[in-house]
Amino acid sequence: MKTSPTRDTPRTSKPPRTRRTWRNRSAKSGPGATRRVSLVVRPAFAAAWGAVRSRRGRWVTGGLVVVALAVVAGAVLFPGEESGPPDSRAREYRDVNSCLLTGEQGVTAGTPAAPVWAGMQKASLETRTRVSYVPVMGEQSVQNALPHLNSLLQRQCAVVVAVGDSQVEAARSEAGSHRAVRFVVVAGPEGAKDEGAAAQGTPANVTVVTETGEGLQKRIARIIQEVTPMGG
């Protein structure tokens, strides 16, 4: 039987992935799945009733049967498959990336990169851009940080945020060769004193951030929102 396409479904050679996924789910939980469940349920009921009728183990077996029937009923009534279409409000992200380079502890709570990551996630929700981070594993040196930084640059990140001494120095050294990328280096409170002097030799595409805690989170979010606005 041929079916005509619905009005809200465009006629394209490749249907949206979400709709195809929904159909697969419906197929799994359709009449065929119900029939398979009934083939399991009927023998279970028959065996359970025979066990209850026997005098031996009537009470013990009867209790087990009640539990078994409850489990079977739950499997029939609540199969765990979604029967409806996917949520149409699912967030769609733009093809814009903001990347974070951290020490080997990553973005776990209590690390200097934790508030930075929180700010990047907030900006991601506001701008619908993707965010990711890469921890520098092993020796914490500029030489070891550079390959990790290059991996982010190969992703064509619009913003690269660096946290940690080695990561910051690596970002400073590469910023001049990647003028189209906005580099954000988190210098911390100790960097506030010489921020002006450091800015004299810093490329124009490098932003030095000295805030901490909630202030750092808000500053990072604001920078990413400025670099990757919704209209951009």
PDB file of C-alpha atoms in Angstrom:
ATOM      1  CA  MET A   1       0.000   0.000   0.000  1.00  0.00           C
ATOM      2  CA  LYS A   2       1.428   3.409  -0.973  1.00  0.00           C
ATOM      3  CA  THR A   3       1.231   6.221   1.547  1.00  0.00           C
ATOM      4  CA  SER A   4       1.362   9.929   0.746  1.00  0.00           C
ATOM      5  CA  PRO A   5       3.808  12.150   2.643  1.00  0.00           C
ATOM      6  CA  THR A   6       2.429  14.345   5.425  1.00  0.00           C
ATOM      7  CA  ARG A   7       2.193  18.091   4.872  1.00  0.00           C
ATOM      8  CA  ASP A   8       4.876  19.003   7.389  1.00  0.00           C
ATOM      9  CA  THR A   9       7.420  16.459   6.062  1.00  0.00           C
ATOM     10  CA  PRO A  10       9.577  17.843   3.209  1.00  0.00           C
ATOM     11  CA  ARG A  11      10.057  15.604   0.177  1.00  0.00           C
ATOM     12  CA  THR A  12      13.787  14.992   0.350  1.00  0.00           C
ATOM     13  CA  SER A  13      15.929  12.027  -0.568  1.00  0.00           C
ATOM     14  CA  LYS A  14      17.077  11.638   3.025  1.00  0.00           C
ATOM     15  CA  PRO A  15      14.364  11.990   5.717  1.00  0.00           C
ATOM     16  CA  PRO A  16      15.325  13.672   8.988  1.00  0.00           C
ATOM     17  CA  ARG A  17      17.252  11.364  11.272  1.00  0.00           C
ATOM     18  CA  THR A  18      14.970  12.026  14.230  1.00  0.00           C
ATOM     19  CA  ARG A  19      11.892  10.872  12.330  1.00  0.00           C
ATOM     20  CA  ARG A  20      13.657   7.749  11.099  1.00  0.00           C
ATOM     21  CA  THR A  21      14.699   6.950  14.655  1.00  0.00           C
ATOM     22  CA  TRP A  22      11.103   7.334  15.821  1.00  0.00           C
ATOM     23  CA  ARG A  23       9.898   4.896  13.204  1.00  0.00           C
ATOM     24  CA  ASN A  24      12.482   2.370  14.276  1.00  0.00           C
ATOM     25  CA  ARG A  25      11.312   2.693  17.864  1.00  0.00           C
ATOM     26  CA  SER A  26       7.689   2.283  16.795  1.00  0.00           C
ATOM     27  CA  ALA A  27       8.591  -0.850  14.870  1.00  0.00           C
ATOM     28  CA  LYS A  28      10.230  -2.335  17.942  1.00  0.00           C
ATOM     29  CA  SER A  29       7.181  -1.656  20.111  1.00  0.00           C
ATOM     30  CA  GLY A  30       4.505  -2.418  17.496  1.00  0.00           C
ATOM     31  CA  PRO A  31       2.197  -5.425  17.073  1.00  0.00           C
ATOM     32  CA  GLY A  32       5.115  -7.768  16.466  1.00  0.00           C
ATOM     33  CA  ALA A  33       6.642  -6.896  19.829  1.00  0.00           C
ATOM     34  CA  THR A  34       3.270  -7.378  21.563  1.00  0.00           C
ATOM     35  CA  ARG A  35       2.903 -10.814  19.985  1.00  0.00           C
ATOM     36  CA  ARG A  36       6.362 -11.849  21.206  1.00  0.00           C
ATOM     37  CA  VAL A  37       5.473 -10.743  24.731  1.00  0.00           C
ATOM     38  CA  SER A  38       2.226 -12.765  24.640  1.00  0.00           C
ATOM     39  CA  LEU A  39       4.145 -15.869  23.570  1.00  0.00           C
ATOM     40  CA  VAL A  40       6.185 -15.524  26.754  1.00  0.00           C
ATOM     41  CA  VAL A  41       3.314 -14.558  29.036  1.00  0.00           C
ATOM     42  CA  ARG A  42       0.947 -17.446  28.218  1.00  0.00           C
ATOM     43  CA  PRO A  43       3.390 -20.277  29.111  1.00  0.00           C
ATOM     44  CA  ALA A  44       4.375 -18.373  32.246  1.00  0.00           C
ATOM     45  CA  PHE A  45       0.775 -18.182  33.418  1.00  0.00           C
ATOM     46  CA  ALA A  46       0.179 -21.872  32.666  1.00  0.00           C
ATOM     47  CA  ALA A  47       3.282 -22.980  34.564  1.00  0.00           C
ATOM     48  CA  ALA A  48       2.450 -20.680  37.457  1.00  0.00           C
ATOM     49  CA  TRP A  49      -1.093 -22.048  37.786  1.00  0.00           C
ATOM     50  CA  GLY A  50       0.159 -25.647  37.776  1.00  0.00           C
ATOM     51  CA  ALA A  51       2.610 -24.830  40.557  1.00  0.00           C
ATOM     52  CA  VAL A  52      -0.090 -23.196  42.682  1.00  0.00           C
ATOM     53  CA  ARG A  53      -2.433 -26.206  42.338  1.00  0.00           C
ATOM     54  CA  SER A  54       0.191 -28.652  43.663  1.00  0.00           C
ATOM     55  CA  ARG A  55       0.106 -29.220  47.412  1.00  0.00           C
ATOM     56  CA  ARG A  56       3.862 -29.206  47.758  1.00  0.00           C
ATOM     57  CA  GLY A  57       5.304 -25.750  48.084  1.00  0.00           C
ATOM     58  CA  ARG A  58       1.857 -24.207  47.619  1.00  0.00           C
ATOM     59  CA  TRP A  59       2.595 -21.243  49.849  1.00  0.00           C
ATOM     60  CA  VAL A  60       6.188 -20.629  48.809  1.00  0.00           C
ATOM     61  CA  THR A  61       5.533 -21.160  45.139  1.00  0.00           C
ATOM     62  CA  GLY A  62       2.384 -19.099  45.305  1.00  0.00           C
ATOM     63  CA  GLY A  63       4.356 -16.159  46.683  1.00  0.00           C
ATOM     64  CA  LEU A  64       6.955 -16.480  43.933  1.00  0.00           C
ATOM     65  CA  VAL A  65       4.222 -16.656  41.345  1.00  0.00           C
ATOM     66  CA  VAL A  66       2.748 -13.374  42.534  1.00  0.00           C
ATOM     67  CA  VAL A  67       6.128 -11.701  42.141  1.00  0.00           C
ATOM     68  CA  ALA A  68       6.680 -13.282  38.726  1.00  0.00           C
ATOM     69  CA  LEU A  69       3.266 -12.205  37.492  1.00  0.00           C
ATOM     70  CA  ALA A  70       3.896  -8.672  38.689  1.00  0.00           C
ATOM     71  CA  VAL A  71       7.149  -8.552  36.742  1.00  0.00           C
ATOM     72  CA  VAL A  72       5.476  -9.920  33.615  1.00  0.00           C
ATOM     73  CA  ALA A  73       2.635  -7.430  33.928  1.00  0.00           C
ATOM     74  CA  GLY A  74       5.145  -4.615  34.248  1.00  0.00           C
ATOM     75  CA  ALA A  75       6.939  -5.777  31.115  1.00  0.00           C
ATOM     76  CA  VAL A  76       3.655  -5.793  29.209  1.00  0.00           C
ATOM     77  CA  LEU A  77       2.283  -2.508  30.495  1.00  0.00           C
ATOM     78  CA  PHE A  78       5.581  -0.592  30.608  1.00  0.00           C
ATOM     79  CA  PRO A  79       7.853  -1.969  27.864  1.00  0.00           C
ATOM     80  CA  GLY A  80      10.276   0.979  28.158  1.00  0.00           C
ATOM     81  CA  GLU A  81      10.006   2.064  24.509  1.00  0.00           C
ATOM     82  CA  GLU A  82       8.861   5.507  23.415  1.00  0.00           C
ATOM     83  CA  SER A  83       5.766   5.201  21.239  1.00  0.00           C
ATOM     84  CA  GLY A  84       5.507   8.852  20.230  1.00  0.00           C
ATOM     85  CA  PRO A  85       7.600  11.116  17.985  1.00  0.00           C
ATOM     86  CA  PRO A  86      10.790  12.749  19.342  1.00  0.00           C
ATOM     87  CA  ASP A  87      10.584  16.074  21.124  1.00  0.00           C
ATOM     88  CA  SER A  88      10.370  18.795  18.479  1.00  0.00           C
ATOM     89  CA  ARG A  89      11.974  21.210  20.956  1.00  0.00           C
ATOM     90  CA  ALA A  90      15.339  19.384  20.809  1.00  0.00           C
ATOM     91  CA  ARG A  91      18.113  21.955  20.623  1.00  0.00           C
ATOM     92  CA  GLU A  92      19.885  22.366  17.288  1.00  0.00           C
ATOM     93  CA  TYR A  93      23.455  23.675  17.448  1.00  0.00           C
ATOM     94  CA  ARG A  94      25.186  25.877  14.921  1.00  0.00           C
ATOM     95  CA  ASP A  95      28.407  24.803  13.273  1.00  0.00           C
ATOM     96  CA  VAL A  96      30.486  26.953  15.623  1.00  0.00           C
ATOM     97  CA  ASN A  97      32.917  25.598  18.220  1.00  0.00           C
ATOM     98  CA  SER A  98      34.377  27.023  21.411  1.00  0.00           C
ATOM     99  CA  CYS A  99      37.187  24.934  22.901  1.00  0.00           C
ATOM    100  CA  LEU A 100      38.915  24.713  26.267  1.00  0.00           C
ATOM    101  CA  LEU A 101      42.480  23.546  26.981  1.00  0.00           C
ATOM    102  CA  THR A 102      43.064  22.453  30.588  1.00  0.00           C
ATOM    103  CA  GLY A 103      45.481  20.559  32.795  1.00  0.00           C
ATOM    104  CA  GLU A 104      45.163  16.812  33.250  1.00  0.00           C
ATOM    105  CA  GLN A 105      42.469  17.215  35.948  1.00  0.00           C
ATOM    106  CA  GLY A 106      40.090  18.564  33.333  1.00  0.00           C
ATOM    107  CA  VAL A 107      36.972  20.399  34.485  1.00  0.00           C
ATOM    108  CA  THR A 108      36.238  18.492  37.700  1.00  0.00           C
ATOM    109  CA  ALA A 109      34.795  20.463  40.611  1.00  0.00           C
ATOM    110  CA  GLY A 110      37.371  22.499  42.492  1.00  0.00           C
ATOM    111  CA  THR A 111      39.790  22.872  39.590  1.00  0.00           C
ATOM    112  CA  PRO A 112      40.594  26.277  38.027  1.00  0.00           C
ATOM    113  CA  ALA A 113      38.880  25.149  34.823  1.00  0.00           C
ATOM    114  CA  ALA A 114      35.551  24.289  36.493  1.00  0.00           C
ATOM    115  CA  PRO A 115      34.064  27.832  36.454  1.00  0.00           C
ATOM    116  CA  VAL A 116      35.438  28.359  32.952  1.00  0.00           C
ATOM    117  CA  TRP A 117      33.616  25.266  31.708  1.00  0.00           C
ATOM    118  CA  ALA A 118      30.428  26.374  33.468  1.00  0.00           C
ATOM    119  CA  GLY A 119      30.623  29.723  31.688  1.00  0.00           C
ATOM    120  CA  MET A 120      31.191  28.033  28.337  1.00  0.00           C
ATOM    121  CA  GLN A 121      28.172  25.794  28.848  1.00  0.00           C
ATOM    122  CA  LYS A 122      26.030  28.805  29.698  1.00  0.00           C
ATOM    123  CA  ALA A 123      27.196  30.588  26.558  1.00  0.00           C
ATOM    124  CA  SER A 124      26.471  27.451  24.535  1.00  0.00           C
ATOM    125  CA  LEU A 125      22.831  27.561  25.614  1.00  0.00           C
ATOM    126  CA  GLU A 126      22.565  31.236  24.743  1.00  0.00           C
ATOM    127  CA  THR A 127      24.314  31.081  21.360  1.00  0.00           C
ATOM    128  CA  ARG A 128      23.558  27.475  20.355  1.00  0.00           C
ATOM    129  CA  THR A 129      27.227  26.807  19.707  1.00  0.00           C
ATOM    130  CA  ARG A 130      29.141  23.634  20.572  1.00  0.00           C
ATOM    131  CA  VAL A 131      31.677  23.551  23.396  1.00  0.00           C
ATOM    132  CA  SER A 132      34.358  20.973  24.176  1.00  0.00           C
ATOM    133  CA  TYR A 133      37.520  20.623  26.242  1.00  0.00           C
ATOM    134  CA  VAL A 134      40.804  18.743  25.997  1.00  0.00           C
ATOM    135  CA  PRO A 135      42.977  18.027  29.049  1.00  0.00           C
ATOM    136  CA  VAL A 136      46.741  17.966  28.633  1.00  0.00           C
ATOM    137  CA  MET A 137      47.782  14.558  29.909  1.00  0.00           C
ATOM    138  CA  GLY A 138      51.246  13.690  31.128  1.00  0.00           C
ATOM    139  CA  GLU A 139      53.974  16.286  31.593  1.00  0.00           C
ATOM    140  CA  GLN A 140      52.585  19.751  32.255  1.00  0.00           C
ATOM    141  CA  SER A 141      54.879  21.692  29.943  1.00  0.00           C
ATOM    142  CA  VAL A 142      54.512  24.017  26.990  1.00  0.00           C
ATOM    143  CA  GLN A 143      56.040  21.411  24.683  1.00  0.00           C
ATOM    144  CA  ASN A 144      53.446  18.851  25.740  1.00  0.00           C
ATOM    145  CA  ALA A 145      50.584  21.347  25.614  1.00  0.00           C
ATOM    146  CA  LEU A 146      51.272  22.434  22.030  1.00  0.00           C
ATOM    147  CA  PRO A 147      50.073  19.208  20.320  1.00  0.00           C
ATOM    148  CA  HIS A 148      46.853  19.333  22.331  1.00  0.00           C
ATOM    149  CA  LEU A 149      46.380  22.979  21.364  1.00  0.00           C
ATOM    150  CA  ASN A 150      46.970  22.160  17.698  1.00  0.00           C
ATOM    151  CA  SER A 151      44.260  19.510  17.859  1.00  0.00           C
ATOM    152  CA  LEU A 152      41.800  22.208  18.907  1.00  0.00           C
ATOM    153  CA  LEU A 153      42.937  24.542  16.149  1.00  0.00           C
ATOM    154  CA  GLN A 154      42.362  21.778  13.610  1.00  0.00           C
ATOM    155  CA  ARG A 155      38.732  21.679  14.745  1.00  0.00           C
ATOM    156  CA  GLN A 156      38.482  25.301  13.595  1.00  0.00           C
ATOM    157  CA  CYS A 157      37.428  26.544  17.018  1.00  0.00           C
ATOM    158  CA  ALA A 158      36.193  30.129  16.970  1.00  0.00           C
ATOM    159  CA  VAL A 159      37.278  30.567  20.592  1.00  0.00           C
ATOM    160  CA  VAL A 160      40.121  28.802  22.409  1.00  0.00           C
ATOM    161  CA  VAL A 161      40.267  29.196  26.187  1.00  0.00           C
ATOM    162  CA  ALA A 162      43.450  28.153  28.004  1.00  0.00           C
ATOM    163  CA  VAL A 163      43.677  27.414  31.744  1.00  0.00           C
ATOM    164  CA  GLY A 164      46.947  26.586  33.498  1.00  0.00           C
ATOM    165  CA  ASP A 165      50.475  27.954  33.136  1.00  0.00           C
ATOM    166  CA  SER A 166      51.621  25.604  30.373  1.00  0.00           C
ATOM    167  CA  GLN A 167      48.364  25.909  28.449  1.00  0.00           C
ATOM    168  CA  VAL A 168      48.397  29.706  28.703  1.00  0.00           C
ATOM    169  CA  GLU A 169      51.981  29.966  27.416  1.00  0.00           C
ATOM    170  CA  ALA A 170      51.209  27.605  24.553  1.00  0.00           C
ATOM    171  CA  ALA A 171      48.175  29.689  23.577  1.00  0.00           C
ATOM    172  CA  ARG A 172      50.178  32.917  23.681  1.00  0.00           C
ATOM    173  CA  SER A 173      52.874  31.431  21.450  1.00  0.00           C
ATOM    174  CA  GLU A 174      50.400  30.271  18.786  1.00  0.00           C
ATOM    175  CA  ALA A 175      47.941  33.166  18.823  1.00  0.00           C
ATOM    176  CA  GLY A 176      49.932  35.279  16.377  1.00  0.00           C
ATOM    177  CA  SER A 177      49.746  32.527  13.747  1.00  0.00           C
ATOM    178  CA  HIS A 178      45.954  32.164  14.033  1.00  0.00           C
ATOM    179  CA  ARG A 179      44.543  35.685  13.867  1.00  0.00           C
ATOM    180  CA  ALA A 180      41.014  34.518  13.062  1.00  0.00           C
ATOM    181  CA  VAL A 181      40.737  32.681  16.397  1.00  0.00           C
ATOM    182  CA  ARG A 182      39.936  34.461  19.652  1.00  0.00           C
ATOM    183  CA  PHE A 183      42.271  33.190  22.375  1.00  0.00           C
ATOM    184  CA  VAL A 184      41.269  33.626  26.004  1.00  0.00           C
ATOM    185  CA  VAL A 185      43.982  33.005  28.598  1.00  0.00           C
ATOM    186  CA  VAL A 186      43.002  32.671  32.244  1.00  0.00           C
ATOM    187  CA  ALA A 187      45.847  34.296  34.177  1.00  0.00           C
ATOM    188  CA  GLY A 188      44.184  34.289  37.610  1.00  0.00           C
ATOM    189  CA  PRO A 189      44.537  36.943  40.318  1.00  0.00           C
ATOM    190  CA  GLU A 190      48.333  36.852  40.143  1.00  0.00           C
ATOM    191  CA  GLY A 191      48.155  37.942  36.526  1.00  0.00           C
ATOM    192  CA  ALA A 192      46.189  41.102  37.303  1.00  0.00           C
ATOM    193  CA  LYS A 193      49.291  43.038  38.406  1.00  0.00           C
ATOM    194  CA  ASP A 194      51.236  42.608  35.181  1.00  0.00           C
ATOM    195  CA  GLU A 195      48.233  42.402  32.872  1.00  0.00           C
ATOM    196  CA  GLY A 196      48.991  45.816  31.385  1.00  0.00           C
ATOM    197  CA  ALA A 197      52.637  45.016  30.749  1.00  0.00           C
ATOM    198  CA  ALA A 198      51.801  41.643  29.266  1.00  0.00           C
ATOM    199  CA  ALA A 199      49.175  43.179  27.000  1.00  0.00           C
ATOM    200  CA  GLN A 200      51.828  45.278  25.254  1.00  0.00           C
ATOM    201  CA  GLY A 201      53.374  42.197  23.646  1.00  0.00           C
ATOM    202  CA  THR A 202      50.132  40.225  23.331  1.00  0.00           C
ATOM    203  CA  PRO A 203      48.467  39.813  19.917  1.00  0.00           C
ATOM    204  CA  ALA A 204      45.169  41.612  19.426  1.00  0.00           C
ATOM    205  CA  ASN A 205      43.254  38.330  19.283  1.00  0.00           C
ATOM    206  CA  VAL A 206      44.254  37.373  22.852  1.00  0.00           C
ATOM    207  CA  THR A 207      42.092  38.307  25.848  1.00  0.00           C
ATOM    208  CA  VAL A 208      43.620  38.043  29.318  1.00  0.00           C
ATOM    209  CA  VAL A 209      41.133  37.125  32.059  1.00  0.00           C
ATOM    210  CA  THR A 210      42.011  37.585  35.750  1.00  0.00           C
ATOM    211  CA  GLU A 211      38.668  36.985  37.469  1.00  0.00           C
ATOM    212  CA  THR A 212      37.956  33.962  39.647  1.00  0.00           C
ATOM    213  CA  GLY A 213      34.893  31.988  40.738  1.00  0.00           C
ATOM    214  CA  GLU A 214      31.528  33.301  39.630  1.00  0.00           C
ATOM    215  CA  GLY A 215      33.113  36.397  38.119  1.00  0.00           C
ATOM    216  CA  LEU A 216      35.276  34.179  35.897  1.00  0.00           C
ATOM    217  CA  GLN A 217      32.255  32.146  34.836  1.00  0.00           C
ATOM    218  CA  LYS A 218      30.320  35.260  33.806  1.00  0.00           C
ATOM    219  CA  ARG A 219      33.299  36.789  31.995  1.00  0.00           C
ATOM    220  CA  ILE A 220      33.924  33.660  29.922  1.00  0.00           C
ATOM    221  CA  ALA A 221      30.242  33.406  29.011  1.00  0.00           C
ATOM    222  CA  ARG A 222      30.174  37.058  27.963  1.00  0.00           C
ATOM    223  CA  ILE A 223      33.275  36.728  25.765  1.00  0.00           C
ATOM    224  CA  ILE A 224      31.895  33.708  23.914  1.00  0.00           C
ATOM    225  CA  GLN A 225      28.549  35.415  23.427  1.00  0.00           C
ATOM    226  CA  GLU A 226      30.337  38.416  21.912  1.00  0.00           C
ATOM    227  CA  VAL A 227      32.456  36.302  19.567  1.00  0.00           C
ATOM    228  CA  THR A 228      29.652  33.943  18.491  1.00  0.00           C
ATOM    229  CA  PRO A 229      26.420  35.989  18.532  1.00  0.00           C
ATOM    230  CA  MET A 230      23.192  34.386  17.393  1.00  0.00           C
ATOM    231  CA  GLY A 231      23.042  36.631  14.337  1.00  0.00           C
ATOM    232  CA  GLY A 232      26.624  35.724  13.353  1.00  0.00           C
TER     233      GLY A 232
END
